[in-house]
Every structure is written in C-alpha cells, then in structure tokens.
Short mmCIF file of C-alpha atoms in Angstrom, two decimals:
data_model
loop_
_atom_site.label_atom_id
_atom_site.label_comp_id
_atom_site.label_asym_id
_atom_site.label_seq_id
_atom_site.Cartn_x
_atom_site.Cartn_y
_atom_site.Cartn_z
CA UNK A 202 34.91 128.75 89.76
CA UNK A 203 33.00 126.70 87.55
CA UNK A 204 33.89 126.56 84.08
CA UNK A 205 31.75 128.59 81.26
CA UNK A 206 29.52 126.75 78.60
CA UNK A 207 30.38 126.52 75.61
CA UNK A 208 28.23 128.41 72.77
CA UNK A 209 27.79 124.67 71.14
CA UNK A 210 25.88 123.72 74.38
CA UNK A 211 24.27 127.06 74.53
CA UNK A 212 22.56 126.34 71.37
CA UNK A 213 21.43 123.06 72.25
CA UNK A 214 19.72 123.78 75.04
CA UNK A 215 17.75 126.86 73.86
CA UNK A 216 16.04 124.45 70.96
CA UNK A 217 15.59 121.97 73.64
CA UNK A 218 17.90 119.42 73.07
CA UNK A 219 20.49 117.55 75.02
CA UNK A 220 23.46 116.34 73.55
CA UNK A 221 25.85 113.85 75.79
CA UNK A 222 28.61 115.49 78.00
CA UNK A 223 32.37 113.43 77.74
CA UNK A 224 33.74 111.74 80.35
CA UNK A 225 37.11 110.52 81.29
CA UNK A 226 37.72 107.31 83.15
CA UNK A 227 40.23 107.36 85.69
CA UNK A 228 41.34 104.15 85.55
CA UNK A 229 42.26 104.70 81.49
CA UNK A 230 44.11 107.65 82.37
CA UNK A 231 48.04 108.11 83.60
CA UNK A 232 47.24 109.54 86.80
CA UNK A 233 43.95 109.09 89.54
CA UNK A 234 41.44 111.03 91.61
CA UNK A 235 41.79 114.73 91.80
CA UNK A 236 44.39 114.84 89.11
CA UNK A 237 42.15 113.03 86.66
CA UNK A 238 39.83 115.58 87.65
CA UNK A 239 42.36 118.42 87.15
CA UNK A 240 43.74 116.46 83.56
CA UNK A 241 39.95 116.13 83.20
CA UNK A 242 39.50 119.96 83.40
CA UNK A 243 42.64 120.55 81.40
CA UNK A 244 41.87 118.77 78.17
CA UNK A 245 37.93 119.98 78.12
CA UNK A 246 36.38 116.92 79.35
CA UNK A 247 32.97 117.65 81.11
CA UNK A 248 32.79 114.71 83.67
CA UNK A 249 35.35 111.84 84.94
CA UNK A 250 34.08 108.20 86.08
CA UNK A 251 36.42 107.01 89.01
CA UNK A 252 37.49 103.61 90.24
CA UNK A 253 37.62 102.75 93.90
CA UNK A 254 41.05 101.58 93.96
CA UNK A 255 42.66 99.28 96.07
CA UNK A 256 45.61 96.34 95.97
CA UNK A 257 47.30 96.25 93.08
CA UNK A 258 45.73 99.52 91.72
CA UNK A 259 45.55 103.03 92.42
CA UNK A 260 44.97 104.45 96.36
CA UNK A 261 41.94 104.01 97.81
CA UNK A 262 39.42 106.52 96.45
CA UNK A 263 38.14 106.84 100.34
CA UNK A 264 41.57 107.56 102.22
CA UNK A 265 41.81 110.18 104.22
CA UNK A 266 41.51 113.78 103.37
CA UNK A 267 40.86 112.14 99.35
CA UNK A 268 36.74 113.01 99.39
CA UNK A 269 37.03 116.43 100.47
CA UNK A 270 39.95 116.95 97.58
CA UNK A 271 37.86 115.70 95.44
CA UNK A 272 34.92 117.48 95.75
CA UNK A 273 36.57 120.35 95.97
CA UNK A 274 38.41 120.22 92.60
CA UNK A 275 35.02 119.18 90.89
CA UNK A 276 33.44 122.55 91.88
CA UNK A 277 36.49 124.55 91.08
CA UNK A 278 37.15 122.73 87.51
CA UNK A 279 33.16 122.51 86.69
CA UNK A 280 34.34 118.88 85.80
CA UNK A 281 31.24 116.63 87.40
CA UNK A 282 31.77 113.42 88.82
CA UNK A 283 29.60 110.98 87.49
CA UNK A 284 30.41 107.45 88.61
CA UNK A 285 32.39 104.91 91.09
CA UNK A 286 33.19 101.36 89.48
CA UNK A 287 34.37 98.64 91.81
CA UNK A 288 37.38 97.31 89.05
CA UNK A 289 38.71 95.55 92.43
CA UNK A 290 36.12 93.13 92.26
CA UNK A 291 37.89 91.87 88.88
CA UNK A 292 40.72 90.70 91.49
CA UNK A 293 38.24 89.35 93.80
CA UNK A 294 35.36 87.40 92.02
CA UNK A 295 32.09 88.52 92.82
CA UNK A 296 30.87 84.95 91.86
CA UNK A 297 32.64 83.45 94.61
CA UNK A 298 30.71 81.07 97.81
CA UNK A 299 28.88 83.17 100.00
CA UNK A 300 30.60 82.04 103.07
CA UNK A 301 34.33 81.88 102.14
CA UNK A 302 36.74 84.87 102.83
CA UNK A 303 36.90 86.14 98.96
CA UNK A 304 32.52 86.30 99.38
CA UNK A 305 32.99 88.12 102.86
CA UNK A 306 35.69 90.58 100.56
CA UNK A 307 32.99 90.86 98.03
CA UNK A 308 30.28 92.16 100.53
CA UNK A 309 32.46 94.34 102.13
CA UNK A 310 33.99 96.14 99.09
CA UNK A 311 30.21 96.69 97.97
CA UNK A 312 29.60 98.36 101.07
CA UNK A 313 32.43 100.15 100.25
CA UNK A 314 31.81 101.31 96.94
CA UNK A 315 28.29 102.28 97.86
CA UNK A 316 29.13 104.29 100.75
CA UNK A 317 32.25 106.23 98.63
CA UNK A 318 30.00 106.99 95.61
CA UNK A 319 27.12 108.03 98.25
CA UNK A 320 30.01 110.42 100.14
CA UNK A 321 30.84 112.04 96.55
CA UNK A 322 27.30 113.02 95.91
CA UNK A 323 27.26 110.89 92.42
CA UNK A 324 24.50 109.15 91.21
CA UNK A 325 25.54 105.82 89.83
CA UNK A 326 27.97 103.18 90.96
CA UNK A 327 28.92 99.87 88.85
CA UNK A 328 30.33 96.50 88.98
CA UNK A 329 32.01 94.91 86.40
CA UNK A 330 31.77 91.31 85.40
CA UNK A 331 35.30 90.64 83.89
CA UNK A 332 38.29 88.17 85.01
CA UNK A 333 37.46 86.06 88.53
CA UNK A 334 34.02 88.12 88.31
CA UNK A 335 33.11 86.93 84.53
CA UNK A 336 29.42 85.29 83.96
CA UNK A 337 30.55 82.07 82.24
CA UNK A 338 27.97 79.74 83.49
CA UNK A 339 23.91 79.61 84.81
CA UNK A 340 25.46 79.50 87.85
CA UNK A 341 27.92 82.56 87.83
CA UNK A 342 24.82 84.16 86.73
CA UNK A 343 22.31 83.32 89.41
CA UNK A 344 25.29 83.79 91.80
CA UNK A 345 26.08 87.46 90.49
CA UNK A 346 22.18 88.37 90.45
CA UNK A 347 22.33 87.06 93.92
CA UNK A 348 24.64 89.34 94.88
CA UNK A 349 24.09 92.09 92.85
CA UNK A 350 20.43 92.27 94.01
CA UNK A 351 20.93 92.81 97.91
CA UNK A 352 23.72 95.76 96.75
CA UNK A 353 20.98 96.99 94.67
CA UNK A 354 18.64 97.42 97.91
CA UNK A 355 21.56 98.93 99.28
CA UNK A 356 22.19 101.39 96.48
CA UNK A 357 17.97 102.43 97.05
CA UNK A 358 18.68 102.78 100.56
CA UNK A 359 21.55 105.78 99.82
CA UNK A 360 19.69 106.74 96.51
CA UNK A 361 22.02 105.48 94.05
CA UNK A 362 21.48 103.51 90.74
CA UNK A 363 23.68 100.48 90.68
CA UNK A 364 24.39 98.80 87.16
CA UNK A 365 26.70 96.01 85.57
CA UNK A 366 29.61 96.41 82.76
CA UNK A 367 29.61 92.70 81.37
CA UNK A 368 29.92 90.90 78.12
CA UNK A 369 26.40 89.04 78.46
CA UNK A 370 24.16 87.85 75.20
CA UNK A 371 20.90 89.88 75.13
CA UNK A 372 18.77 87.47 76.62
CA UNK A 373 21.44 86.52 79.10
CA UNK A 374 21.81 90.19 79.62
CA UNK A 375 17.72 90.53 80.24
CA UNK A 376 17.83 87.34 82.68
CA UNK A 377 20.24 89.03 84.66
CA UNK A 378 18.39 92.24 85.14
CA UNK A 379 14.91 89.86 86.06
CA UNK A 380 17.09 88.36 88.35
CA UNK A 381 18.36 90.86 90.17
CA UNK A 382 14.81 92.31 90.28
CA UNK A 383 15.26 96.08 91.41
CA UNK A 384 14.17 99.23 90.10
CA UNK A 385 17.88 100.64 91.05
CA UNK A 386 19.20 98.73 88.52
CA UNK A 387 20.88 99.18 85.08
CA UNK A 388 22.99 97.56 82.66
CA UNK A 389 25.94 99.72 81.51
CA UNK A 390 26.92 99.45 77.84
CA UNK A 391 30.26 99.13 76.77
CA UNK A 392 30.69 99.77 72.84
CA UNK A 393 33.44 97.38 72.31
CA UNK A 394 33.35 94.72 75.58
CA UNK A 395 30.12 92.77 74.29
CA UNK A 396 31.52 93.01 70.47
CA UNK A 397 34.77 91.60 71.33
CA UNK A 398 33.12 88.46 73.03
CA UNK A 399 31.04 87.75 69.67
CA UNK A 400 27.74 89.48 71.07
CA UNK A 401 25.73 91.18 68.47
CA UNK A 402 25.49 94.89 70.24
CA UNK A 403 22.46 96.39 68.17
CA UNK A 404 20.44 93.36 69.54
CA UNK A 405 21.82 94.01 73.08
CA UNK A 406 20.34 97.65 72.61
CA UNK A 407 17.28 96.53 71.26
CA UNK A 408 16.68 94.13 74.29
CA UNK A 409 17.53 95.99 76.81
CA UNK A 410 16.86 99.58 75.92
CA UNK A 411 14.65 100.19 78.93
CA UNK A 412 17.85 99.29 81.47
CA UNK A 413 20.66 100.72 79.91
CA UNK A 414 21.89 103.37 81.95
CA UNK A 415 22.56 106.62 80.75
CA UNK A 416 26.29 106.89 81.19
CA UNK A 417 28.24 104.51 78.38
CA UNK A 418 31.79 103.83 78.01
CA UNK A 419 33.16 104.64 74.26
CA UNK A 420 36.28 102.09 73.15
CA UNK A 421 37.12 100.84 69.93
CA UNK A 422 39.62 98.20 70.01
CA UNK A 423 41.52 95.99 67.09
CA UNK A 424 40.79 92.01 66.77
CA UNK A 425 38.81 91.72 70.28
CA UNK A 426 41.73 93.96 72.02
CA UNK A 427 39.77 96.71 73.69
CA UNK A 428 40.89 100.07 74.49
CA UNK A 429 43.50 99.77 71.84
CA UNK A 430 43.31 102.52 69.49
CA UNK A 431 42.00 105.62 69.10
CA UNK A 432 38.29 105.83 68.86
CA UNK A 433 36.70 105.51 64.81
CA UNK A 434 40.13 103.65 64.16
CA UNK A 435 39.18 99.96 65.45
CA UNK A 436 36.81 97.34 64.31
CA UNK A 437 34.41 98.29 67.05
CA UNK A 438 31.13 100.10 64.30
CA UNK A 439 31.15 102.96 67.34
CA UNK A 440 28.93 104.82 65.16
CA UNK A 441 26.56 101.62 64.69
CA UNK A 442 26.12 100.88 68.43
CA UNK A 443 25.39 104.83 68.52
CA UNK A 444 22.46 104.75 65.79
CA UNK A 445 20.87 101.83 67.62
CA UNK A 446 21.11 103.86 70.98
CA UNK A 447 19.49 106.74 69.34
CA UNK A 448 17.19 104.22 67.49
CA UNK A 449 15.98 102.84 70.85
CA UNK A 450 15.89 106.23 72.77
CA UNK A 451 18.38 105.65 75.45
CA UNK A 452 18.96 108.84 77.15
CA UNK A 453 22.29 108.80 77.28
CA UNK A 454 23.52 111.65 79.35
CA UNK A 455 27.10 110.78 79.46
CA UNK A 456 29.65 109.51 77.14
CA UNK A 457 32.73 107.79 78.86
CA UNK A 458 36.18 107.83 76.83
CA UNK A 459 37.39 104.59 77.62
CA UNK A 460 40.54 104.23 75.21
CA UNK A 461 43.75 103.29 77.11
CA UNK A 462 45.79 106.50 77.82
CA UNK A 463 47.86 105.41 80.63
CA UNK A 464 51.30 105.67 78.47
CA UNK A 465 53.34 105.35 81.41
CA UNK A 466 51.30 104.76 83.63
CA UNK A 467 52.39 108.12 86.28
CA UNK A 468 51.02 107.36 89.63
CA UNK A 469 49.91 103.73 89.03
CA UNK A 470 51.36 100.55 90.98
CA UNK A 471 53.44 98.24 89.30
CA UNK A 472 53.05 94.67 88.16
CA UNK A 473 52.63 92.27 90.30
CA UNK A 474 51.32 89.00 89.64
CA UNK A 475 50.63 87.30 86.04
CA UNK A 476 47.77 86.17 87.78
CA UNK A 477 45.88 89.46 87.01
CA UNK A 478 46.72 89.86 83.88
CA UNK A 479 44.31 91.42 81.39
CA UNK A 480 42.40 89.78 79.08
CA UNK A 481 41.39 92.23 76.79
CA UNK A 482 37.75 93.01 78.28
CA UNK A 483 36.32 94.86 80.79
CA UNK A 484 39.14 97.12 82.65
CA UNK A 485 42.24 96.81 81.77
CA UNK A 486 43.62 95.27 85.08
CA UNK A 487 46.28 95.97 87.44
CA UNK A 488 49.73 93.73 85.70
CA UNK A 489 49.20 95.09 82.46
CA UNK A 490 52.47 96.31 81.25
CA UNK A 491 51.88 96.13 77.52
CA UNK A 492 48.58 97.90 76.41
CA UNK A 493 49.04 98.91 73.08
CA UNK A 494 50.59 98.33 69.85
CA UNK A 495 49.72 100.84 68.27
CA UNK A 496 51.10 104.51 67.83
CA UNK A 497 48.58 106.22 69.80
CA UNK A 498 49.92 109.23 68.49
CA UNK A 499 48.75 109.11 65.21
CA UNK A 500 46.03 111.41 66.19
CA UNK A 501 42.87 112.35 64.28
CA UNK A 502 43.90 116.51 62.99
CA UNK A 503 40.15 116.80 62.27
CA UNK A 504 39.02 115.39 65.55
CA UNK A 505 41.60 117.71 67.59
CA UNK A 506 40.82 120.90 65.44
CA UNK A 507 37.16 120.28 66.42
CA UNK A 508 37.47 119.44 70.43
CA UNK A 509 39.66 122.96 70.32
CA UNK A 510 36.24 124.88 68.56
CA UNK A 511 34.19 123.19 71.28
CA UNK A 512 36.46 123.98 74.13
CA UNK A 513 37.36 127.23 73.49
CA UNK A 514 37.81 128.83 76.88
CA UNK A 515 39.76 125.94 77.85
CA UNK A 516 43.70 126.02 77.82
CA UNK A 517 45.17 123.68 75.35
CA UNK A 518 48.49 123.54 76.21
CA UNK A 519 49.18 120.10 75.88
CA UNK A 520 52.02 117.91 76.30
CA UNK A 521 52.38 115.42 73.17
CA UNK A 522 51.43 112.50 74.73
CA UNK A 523 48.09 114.02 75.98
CA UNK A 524 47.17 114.54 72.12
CA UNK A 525 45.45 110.80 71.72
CA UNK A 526 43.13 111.73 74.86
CA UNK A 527 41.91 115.02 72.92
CA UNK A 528 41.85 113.28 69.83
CA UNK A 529 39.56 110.75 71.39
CA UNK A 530 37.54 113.85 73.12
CA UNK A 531 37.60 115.17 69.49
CA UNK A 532 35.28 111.91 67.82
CA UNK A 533 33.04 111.98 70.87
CA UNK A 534 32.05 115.82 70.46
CA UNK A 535 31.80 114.96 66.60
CA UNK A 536 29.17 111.69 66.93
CA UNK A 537 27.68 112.82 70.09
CA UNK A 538 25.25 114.23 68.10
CA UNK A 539 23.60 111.22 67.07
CA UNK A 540 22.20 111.06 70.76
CA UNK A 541 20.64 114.31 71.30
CA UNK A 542 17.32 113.58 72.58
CA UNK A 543 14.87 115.88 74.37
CA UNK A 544 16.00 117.60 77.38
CA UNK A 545 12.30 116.51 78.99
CA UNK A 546 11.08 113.50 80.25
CA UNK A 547 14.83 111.98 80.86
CA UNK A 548 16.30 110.72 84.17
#
C-alpha cells in the first residue's frame, strides 16, 4: 500500500508547483537495500539512491532474490527508488588502461550497474570520480570521457540517464560533458564535494545548468570533511548552492541526504585495507572506521518538529540514534522550497 500525500504536497501541486522529494542514500545509512528502503519509509523519506555494492562494501545490489525484494518494498512503502551509483568504481579506477585487468573490471561493472538500475525500473545511474577514479590530470579526463561516453550509449540503449559525481572546475566540468558527447548525460551536483576541493559551486551551477541532473546530493561538511555534520551546521553555504540552483532553473526533482549516518555501521563489512581509506570526498569508502567527530546528536528541535508536521501519517517512533537522519530530513523539507519550479515543461 502506497503511502498517503501529505497536505504540504497537496497544496503544491494544486497551484502548480513542484517542490523536491528527499532522498536517502544507502550507502550513508547503517543498513542497505530493502532495509534502507524500509528505514527510508520509517523516518518519512520519499525516495532512497542505492549503491551497487560489491568487495569491501555492502552485498551485491543484484544477488539473488535482492531485485524482486526490492521492488516489492518500494511499492508497499511508496518510498521510490531513484538511482544506482557505482561507489565500487572508487576501488577500481575508472581511469585505468583500457586493456589491463582493472579496465576489463571497469567495463564489466558498468555493464553491471546499467543492467541493475535498468532491472529496478529507475531512471538514472552514476559514477563517481573520487579515490583511484579522481580526474587529476588532461589525461584522467579524456580517459574518463572515454569511458564514460560508450556507457552513456549504453545507458540510451536501456533508456537510462547516466551522470558523474566529481569535484571538477566549471570549465573542466563543461569539457567533460563535450567530451563525453551524449544526450544521456548529466553531471550530478554534490553541495559540499566541489566546495571542499576549492571549486567555486555558484559558478559550477552557472556553467553547467543545462546538464545538471535533477537528483542532487545535500552534505555539509566541516574544514573540507564531507558528510560530517548535520546539514545547515557546516561550512558548506547549502542554502547558497540552493539559490543559484533556483537562480539557474535546474529542475531539481530530488534532494539526496547525503550526511554520514552509518553510526555503527549495522550490516556493513569491516575494514580492510588502509588502502581504501577515505579521503573526505565523494563516498565515504569502504575502511572508514572514524567518520565523525562530531555529536551527531545534537539535533536541530526546529528541523525535527517540522519533518514530524510534514510527515504526519508516518510513525515516528524512533530510536535515538535515528534522530540526526530526521533532523537532516527536517532542513531539507524546510529549504526545499527554494526549488519549487513549475510542475510543466520538466524532465
């Protein structure tokens, strides 16, 4: 049974206006797959992205009996799944030779990202650009668009949009997306990623308005530390990079709450190798044992009081260390409403 609107979202669509729906992303939360859908459901989230999985992370989002699960707890919870990202392709490099074995793994985890989003019926799958796969160089660029172009093609061919999370200057940012050259293609916008590696984000925006896709991640994050702190509590000017969006008229449909709420980390693999290690950016990677420094629970009343009003029909019996996440819910239902744009016309 799907779950009802609520009377906030009502009145937005009768005056014909959209505002953004709020998103979890599975890899940011303590457990993966149909229980972030059910947690998801739970807290009064309206969407989850989810990561592929694989070595060194959570199961493979593809195993057996796992697609059918979770489509089936997306139509009972109403939650929608939006998105697949490929964070194994941190561990990987997606800039490396064509023809050795880690450019063979790169193909073939595409593939397999394409073929698990196009299973699950969602619309957009992306690859991040962070660790072995960062863009340091011309030539990790013209490497990536390399790469990134023939999955594009393959994206068309199952009618899915593919896009890339990196940390890119605007022009560098714009050079990719010429580069890759396909109309299934879109940059996804992370508020605190491209800050945190000295980009200036309003000019990103401005750019590149035309190729941001419309599902962005929302982190704040403390001295280039993403994912840190609770959202509004960083030094990431969240509601900056949200005027310029609305400035630039970037449908955004989704909004992605991308603040680390793993605590302790339920149903995720241990460390493994120091070799992983995060570096701040991007996902948070599989051997990080020490996210956060701050008290996470130090939660926003105002934010929580006002995610309860919005989410009325929703139970909110929550365990303590869930309060963060609906704090965090709490700022995106409060600012999403610098993004309402008209309900025609958008994609």
């Amino acid at each position: 049974m799907s779950r009802p609107a609520t009377a906030a979202a009502a009145v937005l669509r009768s005056s014909g206006r959209r505002t953004p729906q709020l998103a979890l992303a599975d890899w940011r939360l303590p457990v993966a797959g149909a229980a972030a859908v059910e947690l998801a459901a739970r807290v009064g989230a309206d969407a989850v992205q989810l990561d592929l999985g694989g070595p060194g992370r959570a199961d493979w989002l593809d195993a057996p009996g796992s697609l059918a699960a979770l489509r089936e707890r997306s139509g009972a919870t109403g939650v929608e799944l939006t998105a697949v990202s490929g964070n194994l392709l941190n561990d990987i490099g997606l800039t490396a030779p064509e023809d050795s074995a880690q450019g063979q793994l790169v193909r073939t985890t595409l593939l397999r990202l394409l073929d698990t989003a196009h299973a699950l019926g969602v619309p957009l799958v992306f690859v991040p650009s962070f660790r072995r796969s960062a863009i340091n160089n011309a030539y990790d660029l013209r490497r990536t668009a390399t790469v990134l172009g023939r999955a594009a093609q393959e994206a068309a061919d199952r009618n899915l949009l593919l896009a890339s999370e990196n940390t890119l200057s605007a022009t560098d940012s714009r050079d990719l997306v010429e580069a890759v050259g396909s109309p299934s293609f879109r940059l996804l916008l992370d508020t605190y990623n491209p800050r945190a590696a000295g980009v200036d984000v309003v000019e990103l925006i401005r750019v590149n308005a035309p190729w941001i896709c419309d599902q962005v991640h929302l982190k704040d994050g403390l001295r280039g530390a993403g994912g840190s702190v609770l959202l509004g509590e960083g030094d990431g000017r969240l509601a900056e990079t949200l005027a310029a969006l609305a400035d630039e008229q970037v449908p955004v449909r989704t909004l992605v709450v991308e603040t680390d709420h793993r605590e302790g980390r339920t149903g995720r693999p241990a460390a493994a190798s120091a070799d992983l290690e995060s570096t701040g950016l991007g996902d948070p990677g599989p051997m990080d044992t020490n996210l956060r420094n701050t008290n996470l629970m130090n939660t926003d009343p105002l934010a929580t009081d006002i995610a309860w009003n919005l989410h009325a029909d929703i139970s909110w019996d929550l365990h303590k260390d869930t309060d963060p996440l609906a704090a965090d819910l709490g700022w995106g239902r409060r600012h999403a409403g610098l993004l309402h744009h008209s309900i025609e016309g958008t994609a």
